[in-house]
């Protein structure tokens, strides 16, 4: 028999001066119009995609069910189980209060960052889907309305010969010509054959030249047909990142992503301000509080929050508003299933400074089958007008691809 995570003892959660439950806050007035709804349960099912996606469902006494998704990671389903009692009996329409309620309840378990925030994010996405269904409006309407009818998608590209510049250029051309994308991303933290020590984060000149050759071949091959970004996965030292970014200035780089580790904002600022190559970070910085210094100190040229990881839909909207104060565009990182991908598109539609949403699963043949609706067409996501997020899980596909040992959550 497994652990019942919902019953774990934590004095911080059981007694907090900032308990924001409806009972403590005195939120009891009848609302009418079908809005007097209570949460009855929250369930998860983990799907074995190219990442182990955690799908989330929030159930109510009135019938509607909200579907969301948390960024992948061990422990996320257990944390959601842990938090479920804090939301049972609450009205799901109070998304902002309930999200902050979970942050406060889970403060002793690390709710300033990491998988605790990710678990909260998955619930928050499901609440948006649920609230939209209760109110009869699409999720973007809950975020203030929309700036655009469709969201641009950038395709994260891979090839078996990922360190071969010509192979990368061939794949770039194929994705543009055959799949119809006009925005791409390739990895630069790939073996060059010139490495001496993988631990010290230092790039030798032959390594930099190898990475520059990848950038040159890809950008020259696609030309003006596509924007191309390059990801470093927080791999290099500050000095090496500066030298790499400087070397790439002659090429048409959309952005250089995560060239240094995320912990030290001072180094990030120095790298960004040392080059005209656009620098983008954000997927490993949690909530608006984590993004604040990056923006205030102009340590980024673009910000890249991962919506179901860093706080959810409203939190990403808040990050975008903060970024807009510094005229910084938002390029949402995303490695999710169609559920969080479309939810990210809703956020992108609702903010003025949105560039694109990532798609990381073009090699996974059944990604689109997870939901009944068409999601990406011609490199764009048409923003659904159906209530909520606007996607419907195909439960047969979910069940077929569940992680071993998982149980399927209840039908809506």
Coordinates of C-alpha atoms in Angstrom, one line a residue:
X1 CA 0.0 0.0 0.0
X2 CA 1.4 3.4 -1.0
X3 CA 1.8 6.5 1.1
X4 CA -1.3 8.7 1.6
X5 CA 0.5 12.0 0.9
X6 CA -2.7 14.0 1.6
X7 CA -2.4 13.1 5.3
X8 CA 1.3 14.1 5.8
X9 CA 1.8 16.0 9.0
X10 CA 3.2 19.6 8.6
X11 CA 2.6 22.2 11.3
X12 CA 3.4 25.0 8.8
X13 CA 0.5 23.9 6.6
X14 CA -1.8 23.2 9.5
X15 CA -1.2 26.6 11.1
X16 CA -0.2 29.6 9.1
X17 CA -1.0 33.3 9.7
X18 CA -1.8 33.6 6.0
X19 CA -4.4 30.9 5.7
X20 CA -6.4 32.1 2.7
X21 CA -9.1 29.5 2.8
X22 CA -12.7 30.7 2.2
X23 CA -13.5 29.8 5.8
X24 CA -10.7 31.9 7.3
X25 CA -11.2 34.8 4.9
X26 CA -15.0 34.8 5.4
X27 CA -15.7 34.2 1.7
X28 CA -19.2 32.7 2.0
X29 CA -21.6 35.0 0.1
X30 CA -23.9 33.3 -2.5
X31 CA -22.9 34.1 -6.0
X32 CA -25.8 32.9 -8.1
X33 CA -25.8 32.3 -11.8
X34 CA -24.4 28.8 -11.5
X35 CA -21.3 30.1 -9.8
X36 CA -21.8 28.4 -6.4
X37 CA -19.5 25.5 -7.1
X38 CA -17.3 23.5 -4.8
X39 CA -14.2 21.4 -5.6
X40 CA -14.6 17.8 -4.6
X41 CA -11.4 16.2 -5.7
X42 CA -8.1 16.6 -7.6
X43 CA -6.5 13.7 -9.5
X44 CA -3.4 13.1 -11.6
X45 CA -2.3 10.7 -14.3
X46 CA 1.3 10.7 -15.6
X47 CA 1.7 10.1 -19.4
X48 CA 4.9 8.7 -20.8
X49 CA 5.5 11.1 -23.7
X50 CA 8.9 12.4 -24.7
X51 CA 8.7 13.8 -21.1
X52 CA 6.6 12.2 -18.4
X53 CA 3.7 14.7 -18.5
X54 CA 1.6 15.1 -15.3
X55 CA -2.0 15.7 -16.3
X56 CA -4.2 17.2 -13.6
X57 CA -8.0 17.1 -13.1
X58 CA -10.1 19.2 -10.7
X59 CA -13.6 17.8 -10.0
X60 CA -16.6 19.7 -8.7
X61 CA -20.0 19.0 -7.1
X62 CA -21.7 20.7 -10.1
X63 CA -20.3 18.4 -12.8
X64 CA -17.8 20.4 -14.7
X65 CA -14.2 19.1 -14.6
X66 CA -11.1 21.2 -15.3
X67 CA -8.0 19.6 -17.0
X68 CA -4.5 21.0 -16.6
X69 CA -0.9 19.9 -16.7
X70 CA 2.2 20.4 -14.6
X71 CA 5.7 20.4 -16.0
X72 CA 7.2 17.0 -15.7
X73 CA 9.2 15.9 -12.7
X74 CA 9.4 13.3 -9.9
X75 CA 7.2 14.1 -6.9
X76 CA 4.7 16.4 -8.7
X77 CA 1.8 14.0 -8.4
X78 CA 2.5 13.4 -4.7
X79 CA 2.6 17.1 -4.1
X80 CA -0.7 17.6 -5.8
X81 CA -2.2 14.8 -3.7
X82 CA -0.7 16.5 -0.6
X83 CA -2.4 19.8 -1.6
X84 CA -5.8 18.4 -2.5
X85 CA -7.4 18.7 1.0
X86 CA -6.5 22.4 1.0
X87 CA -8.8 23.0 -2.0
X88 CA -11.7 20.6 -1.4
X89 CA -14.8 22.6 -0.6
X90 CA -13.4 25.8 -2.2
X91 CA -15.0 27.6 -5.1
X92 CA -12.7 27.0 -8.2
X93 CA -13.5 30.5 -9.6
X94 CA -11.2 32.1 -7.0
X95 CA -8.1 31.2 -8.9
X96 CA -5.8 33.9 -7.6
X97 CA -6.7 33.4 -4.0
X98 CA -6.6 29.6 -4.2
X99 CA -3.1 29.7 -5.9
X100 CA -1.8 32.0 -3.2
X101 CA -3.5 29.8 -0.6
X102 CA -1.5 26.9 -1.8
X103 CA 1.7 28.9 -1.8
X104 CA 1.2 29.8 1.8
X105 CA 0.1 26.3 2.9
X106 CA 3.1 24.8 1.2
X107 CA 5.7 27.4 2.3
X108 CA 7.4 24.9 4.6
X109 CA 7.7 22.5 1.7
X110 CA 9.5 24.9 -0.7
X111 CA 6.8 26.9 -2.4
X112 CA 9.2 29.6 -3.6
X113 CA 10.5 27.4 -6.4
X114 CA 11.0 23.9 -7.7
X115 CA 8.5 21.1 -8.0
X116 CA 6.2 22.6 -5.3
X117 CA 5.6 25.6 -7.6
X118 CA 5.3 23.2 -10.5
X119 CA 2.6 21.2 -8.8
X120 CA 0.7 24.4 -7.9
X121 CA 1.0 25.4 -11.6
X122 CA -0.7 22.2 -12.8
X123 CA -3.6 22.8 -10.5
X124 CA -3.8 26.4 -11.5
X125 CA -4.0 25.5 -15.2
X126 CA -6.9 23.1 -14.4
X127 CA -8.6 25.8 -12.5
X128 CA -8.5 28.1 -15.6
X129 CA -10.0 25.3 -17.7
X130 CA -12.7 24.7 -15.0
X131 CA -13.5 28.4 -14.5
X132 CA -13.9 28.9 -18.2
X133 CA -16.3 26.0 -18.4
X134 CA -18.4 27.3 -15.5
X135 CA -18.5 30.8 -16.9
X136 CA -18.8 29.7 -20.6
X137 CA -15.7 31.6 -21.8
X138 CA -12.4 30.6 -23.2
X139 CA -9.4 30.8 -20.8
X140 CA -7.8 33.8 -22.5
X141 CA -10.9 35.8 -21.5
X142 CA -10.1 35.2 -17.9
X143 CA -6.7 36.7 -18.5
X144 CA -8.0 40.0 -19.9
X145 CA -8.9 39.2 -23.5
X146 CA -6.8 38.6 -26.5
X147 CA -4.4 40.5 -28.7
X148 CA -4.3 37.8 -31.4
X149 CA -6.4 35.0 -32.8
X150 CA -3.5 32.6 -33.3
X151 CA -0.2 32.0 -31.5
X152 CA 3.1 31.5 -33.3
X153 CA 4.9 28.2 -32.5
X154 CA 8.6 27.6 -32.6
X155 CA 9.7 24.1 -33.2
X156 CA 12.5 22.6 -31.1
X157 CA 14.5 20.6 -33.6
X158 CA 16.7 17.5 -33.3
X159 CA 18.7 15.2 -35.5
X160 CA 20.5 11.9 -34.7
X161 CA 23.7 13.7 -35.8
X162 CA 23.1 16.7 -33.6
X163 CA 26.7 17.8 -33.6
X164 CA 26.9 17.8 -37.4
X165 CA 26.4 21.3 -38.7
X166 CA 25.2 20.0 -42.1
X167 CA 22.8 17.6 -40.6
X168 CA 21.3 20.4 -38.5
X169 CA 21.0 22.6 -41.6
X170 CA 19.3 19.7 -43.4
X171 CA 16.8 19.3 -40.6
X172 CA 16.1 23.0 -40.4
X173 CA 15.3 23.1 -44.1
X174 CA 13.0 20.0 -43.8
X175 CA 11.1 21.5 -40.8
X176 CA 10.6 24.8 -42.7
X177 CA 9.7 23.2 -46.1
X178 CA 7.8 20.1 -45.1
X179 CA 6.3 20.9 -41.7
X180 CA 5.6 24.6 -42.3
X181 CA 7.3 26.2 -39.3
X182 CA 8.8 29.7 -39.6
X183 CA 10.5 29.6 -36.1
X184 CA 13.0 27.0 -34.9
X185 CA 15.4 26.2 -32.1
X186 CA 18.5 23.9 -32.0
X187 CA 20.8 22.8 -29.2
X188 CA 24.3 24.2 -29.0
X189 CA 25.4 22.2 -25.9
X190 CA 26.3 19.3 -28.1
X191 CA 29.6 17.4 -28.1
X192 CA 32.1 18.9 -30.5
X193 CA 34.9 16.3 -30.1
X194 CA 37.2 19.0 -28.8
X195 CA 36.2 18.8 -25.1
X196 CA 38.9 18.3 -22.5
X197 CA 36.9 18.5 -19.3
X198 CA 33.0 18.4 -19.1
X199 CA 32.9 19.6 -15.5
X200 CA 34.6 23.1 -15.6
X201 CA 32.1 24.8 -18.0
X202 CA 35.0 26.2 -20.0
X203 CA 34.7 26.4 -23.8
X204 CA 38.0 26.1 -25.8
X205 CA 38.2 27.9 -29.0
X206 CA 37.7 24.8 -31.2
X207 CA 34.5 24.2 -29.3
X208 CA 33.3 27.7 -29.9
X209 CA 34.2 27.4 -33.6
X210 CA 32.2 24.2 -33.8
X211 CA 29.1 25.9 -32.3
X212 CA 29.5 28.9 -34.6
X213 CA 29.6 26.5 -37.6
X214 CA 26.2 25.0 -36.5
X215 CA 24.7 28.5 -36.2
X216 CA 26.2 29.5 -39.6
X217 CA 25.0 26.5 -41.5
X218 CA 21.5 26.6 -40.0
X219 CA 20.9 30.3 -40.4
X220 CA 22.3 30.5 -43.9
X221 CA 20.2 27.5 -45.0
X222 CA 16.9 28.8 -43.8
X223 CA 17.7 32.5 -44.6
X224 CA 14.7 34.8 -44.2
X225 CA 12.2 31.9 -44.2
X226 CA 12.5 31.3 -40.4
X227 CA 13.8 32.7 -37.2
X228 CA 16.3 30.4 -35.4
X229 CA 17.1 30.3 -31.7
X230 CA 19.9 28.2 -30.1
X231 CA 19.8 26.6 -26.6
X232 CA 22.8 26.1 -24.3
X233 CA 20.9 24.5 -21.4
X234 CA 22.7 26.6 -18.7
X235 CA 26.0 24.9 -19.5
X236 CA 28.9 27.4 -19.8
X237 CA 31.0 29.6 -17.6
X238 CA 30.4 33.4 -17.7
X239 CA 33.6 34.0 -19.7
X240 CA 32.9 31.2 -22.2
X241 CA 29.3 32.4 -22.6
X242 CA 30.6 35.9 -23.4
X243 CA 33.1 34.6 -26.0
X244 CA 30.4 32.4 -27.6
X245 CA 27.8 35.2 -27.8
X246 CA 30.4 37.6 -29.2
X247 CA 31.4 35.0 -31.9
X248 CA 27.8 34.6 -32.9
X249 CA 27.1 38.3 -33.4
X250 CA 27.6 38.1 -37.2
X251 CA 24.8 35.6 -37.6
X252 CA 21.0 36.1 -37.6
X253 CA 20.4 34.5 -34.2
X254 CA 16.9 35.0 -32.8
X255 CA 18.2 34.4 -29.4
X256 CA 20.8 32.4 -27.4
X257 CA 19.1 30.6 -24.6
X258 CA 20.4 29.9 -21.1
X259 CA 24.2 30.2 -21.8
X260 CA 25.0 30.2 -18.0
X261 CA 23.5 28.5 -15.0
X262 CA 20.4 30.2 -13.5
X263 CA 21.4 30.8 -9.9
X264 CA 23.7 33.9 -10.3
X265 CA 21.8 36.8 -11.8
X266 CA 24.9 39.0 -11.7
X267 CA 26.8 36.8 -14.2
X268 CA 23.6 36.5 -16.3
X269 CA 23.5 40.3 -16.5
X270 CA 27.1 40.6 -17.4
X271 CA 26.8 38.1 -20.2
X272 CA 23.7 39.8 -21.7
X273 CA 25.2 43.3 -21.5
X274 CA 28.4 42.2 -23.1
X275 CA 26.9 41.2 -26.5
X276 CA 24.5 42.2 -29.2
X277 CA 23.4 38.6 -29.6
X278 CA 20.0 38.5 -27.9
X279 CA 20.0 36.5 -24.7
X280 CA 17.0 34.6 -23.3
X281 CA 16.5 32.9 -20.0
X282 CA 13.6 32.1 -17.6
X283 CA 12.5 28.5 -17.6
X284 CA 14.4 27.8 -14.3
X285 CA 13.4 30.9 -12.5
X286 CA 10.2 30.6 -10.5
X287 CA 7.2 33.0 -10.2
X288 CA 7.3 36.7 -10.8
X289 CA 9.6 37.2 -7.8
X290 CA 12.3 35.0 -9.4
X291 CA 12.0 36.9 -12.8
X292 CA 12.1 40.4 -11.2
X293 CA 15.8 40.9 -11.0
X294 CA 16.4 39.6 -14.5
X295 CA 14.1 42.3 -15.8
X296 CA 14.9 45.1 -13.4
X297 CA 18.6 44.8 -14.0
X298 CA 18.1 44.3 -17.8
X299 CA 19.8 40.9 -17.6
X300 CA 17.8 39.5 -20.5
X301 CA 16.8 40.6 -23.9
X302 CA 13.8 38.2 -23.9
X303 CA 12.2 36.3 -21.0
X304 CA 11.3 32.6 -21.4
X305 CA 9.0 31.4 -18.6
X306 CA 7.7 27.8 -18.8
X307 CA 4.1 28.3 -17.9
X308 CA 3.2 25.0 -16.2
X309 CA 6.5 25.0 -14.3
X310 CA 7.0 28.5 -13.0
X311 CA 3.6 29.4 -11.6
X312 CA 0.8 28.8 -14.0
X313 CA -1.3 30.9 -16.4
X314 CA -2.0 34.0 -14.2
X315 CA 1.5 34.0 -12.9
X316 CA 3.0 33.9 -16.4
X317 CA 0.6 36.8 -17.2
X318 CA 2.1 38.7 -14.3
X319 CA 5.6 38.0 -15.4
X320 CA 4.7 39.2 -18.9
X321 CA 3.3 42.5 -17.4
X322 CA 6.5 43.0 -15.5
X323 CA 8.6 42.3 -18.6
X324 CA 6.5 44.8 -20.5
X325 CA 7.5 47.5 -18.1
X326 CA 11.1 47.0 -19.5
X327 CA 9.9 46.5 -23.1
X328 CA 11.1 42.8 -23.0
X329 CA 9.2 40.3 -25.2
X330 CA 8.1 36.9 -23.9
X331 CA 9.0 33.6 -25.7
X332 CA 7.4 30.8 -23.7
X333 CA 9.5 27.7 -23.0
X334 CA 7.3 24.6 -23.3
X335 CA 8.0 20.8 -23.4
X336 CA 4.4 19.9 -22.6
X337 CA 1.6 17.8 -24.0
X338 CA -1.2 19.5 -26.0
X339 CA -2.9 20.5 -22.8
X340 CA -0.3 22.9 -21.4
X341 CA 0.8 23.8 -24.9
X342 CA -2.7 25.2 -25.7
X343 CA -2.9 26.7 -22.3
X344 CA 0.4 28.5 -23.0
X345 CA -1.1 29.7 -26.3
X346 CA -4.0 31.3 -24.3
X347 CA -1.5 33.2 -22.2
X348 CA 0.4 34.2 -25.3
X349 CA -2.8 35.5 -26.9
X350 CA -3.7 37.6 -23.8
X351 CA -0.4 39.5 -23.5
X352 CA 0.9 42.2 -25.8
X353 CA 4.6 41.2 -25.7
X354 CA 4.3 37.6 -26.7
X355 CA 6.7 36.2 -29.4
X356 CA 6.0 32.5 -29.6
X357 CA 5.3 29.2 -27.7
X358 CA 7.7 26.3 -28.0
X359 CA 6.7 22.9 -29.4
X360 CA 9.1 20.2 -28.3
X361 CA 7.5 17.0 -29.6
X362 CA 7.5 17.0 -33.4
X363 CA 9.3 13.6 -33.4
X364 CA 6.6 12.0 -31.2
X365 CA 4.1 10.6 -33.6
X366 CA 1.1 10.4 -31.2
X367 CA 1.5 13.8 -29.5
X368 CA -1.5 15.3 -31.3
X369 CA -3.6 12.2 -30.7
X370 CA -3.7 12.9 -26.9
X371 CA -6.5 15.4 -27.5
X372 CA -9.5 15.3 -29.9
X373 CA -8.9 18.7 -31.4
X374 CA -6.3 19.8 -34.0
X375 CA -3.7 21.9 -32.2
X376 CA -0.9 23.1 -34.4
X377 CA -1.5 23.9 -38.1
X378 CA 1.1 25.5 -40.3
X379 CA 3.3 26.5 -37.4
X380 CA 0.5 28.3 -35.5
X381 CA -2.1 27.5 -32.8
X382 CA -5.5 28.9 -33.4
X383 CA -6.8 30.1 -30.0
X384 CA -9.8 28.0 -29.1
X385 CA -13.1 29.7 -28.5
X386 CA -14.6 26.8 -26.6
X387 CA -15.0 27.4 -22.8
X388 CA -11.9 26.8 -20.8
X389 CA -8.6 25.8 -22.4
X390 CA -10.5 24.2 -25.3
X391 CA -8.9 20.7 -25.6
X392 CA -10.5 17.3 -24.8
X393 CA -8.4 14.4 -23.7
X394 CA -8.7 11.2 -25.7
X395 CA -8.9 8.9 -22.7
X396 CA -8.0 5.8 -24.7
X397 CA -4.7 7.4 -25.8
X398 CA -4.0 8.6 -22.3
X399 CA -4.5 5.1 -21.0
X400 CA -2.4 3.6 -23.7
X401 CA 0.6 5.8 -22.9
X402 CA 0.4 6.0 -19.1
X403 CA 3.7 5.6 -17.2
X404 CA 4.0 2.1 -15.9
X405 CA 2.2 1.7 -12.5
X406 CA 0.0 4.8 -13.0
X407 CA -3.8 4.8 -12.7
X408 CA -6.1 6.6 -15.0
X409 CA -8.0 9.4 -13.4
X410 CA -11.8 9.5 -13.5
X411 CA -13.7 10.6 -16.7
X412 CA -15.0 14.1 -16.8

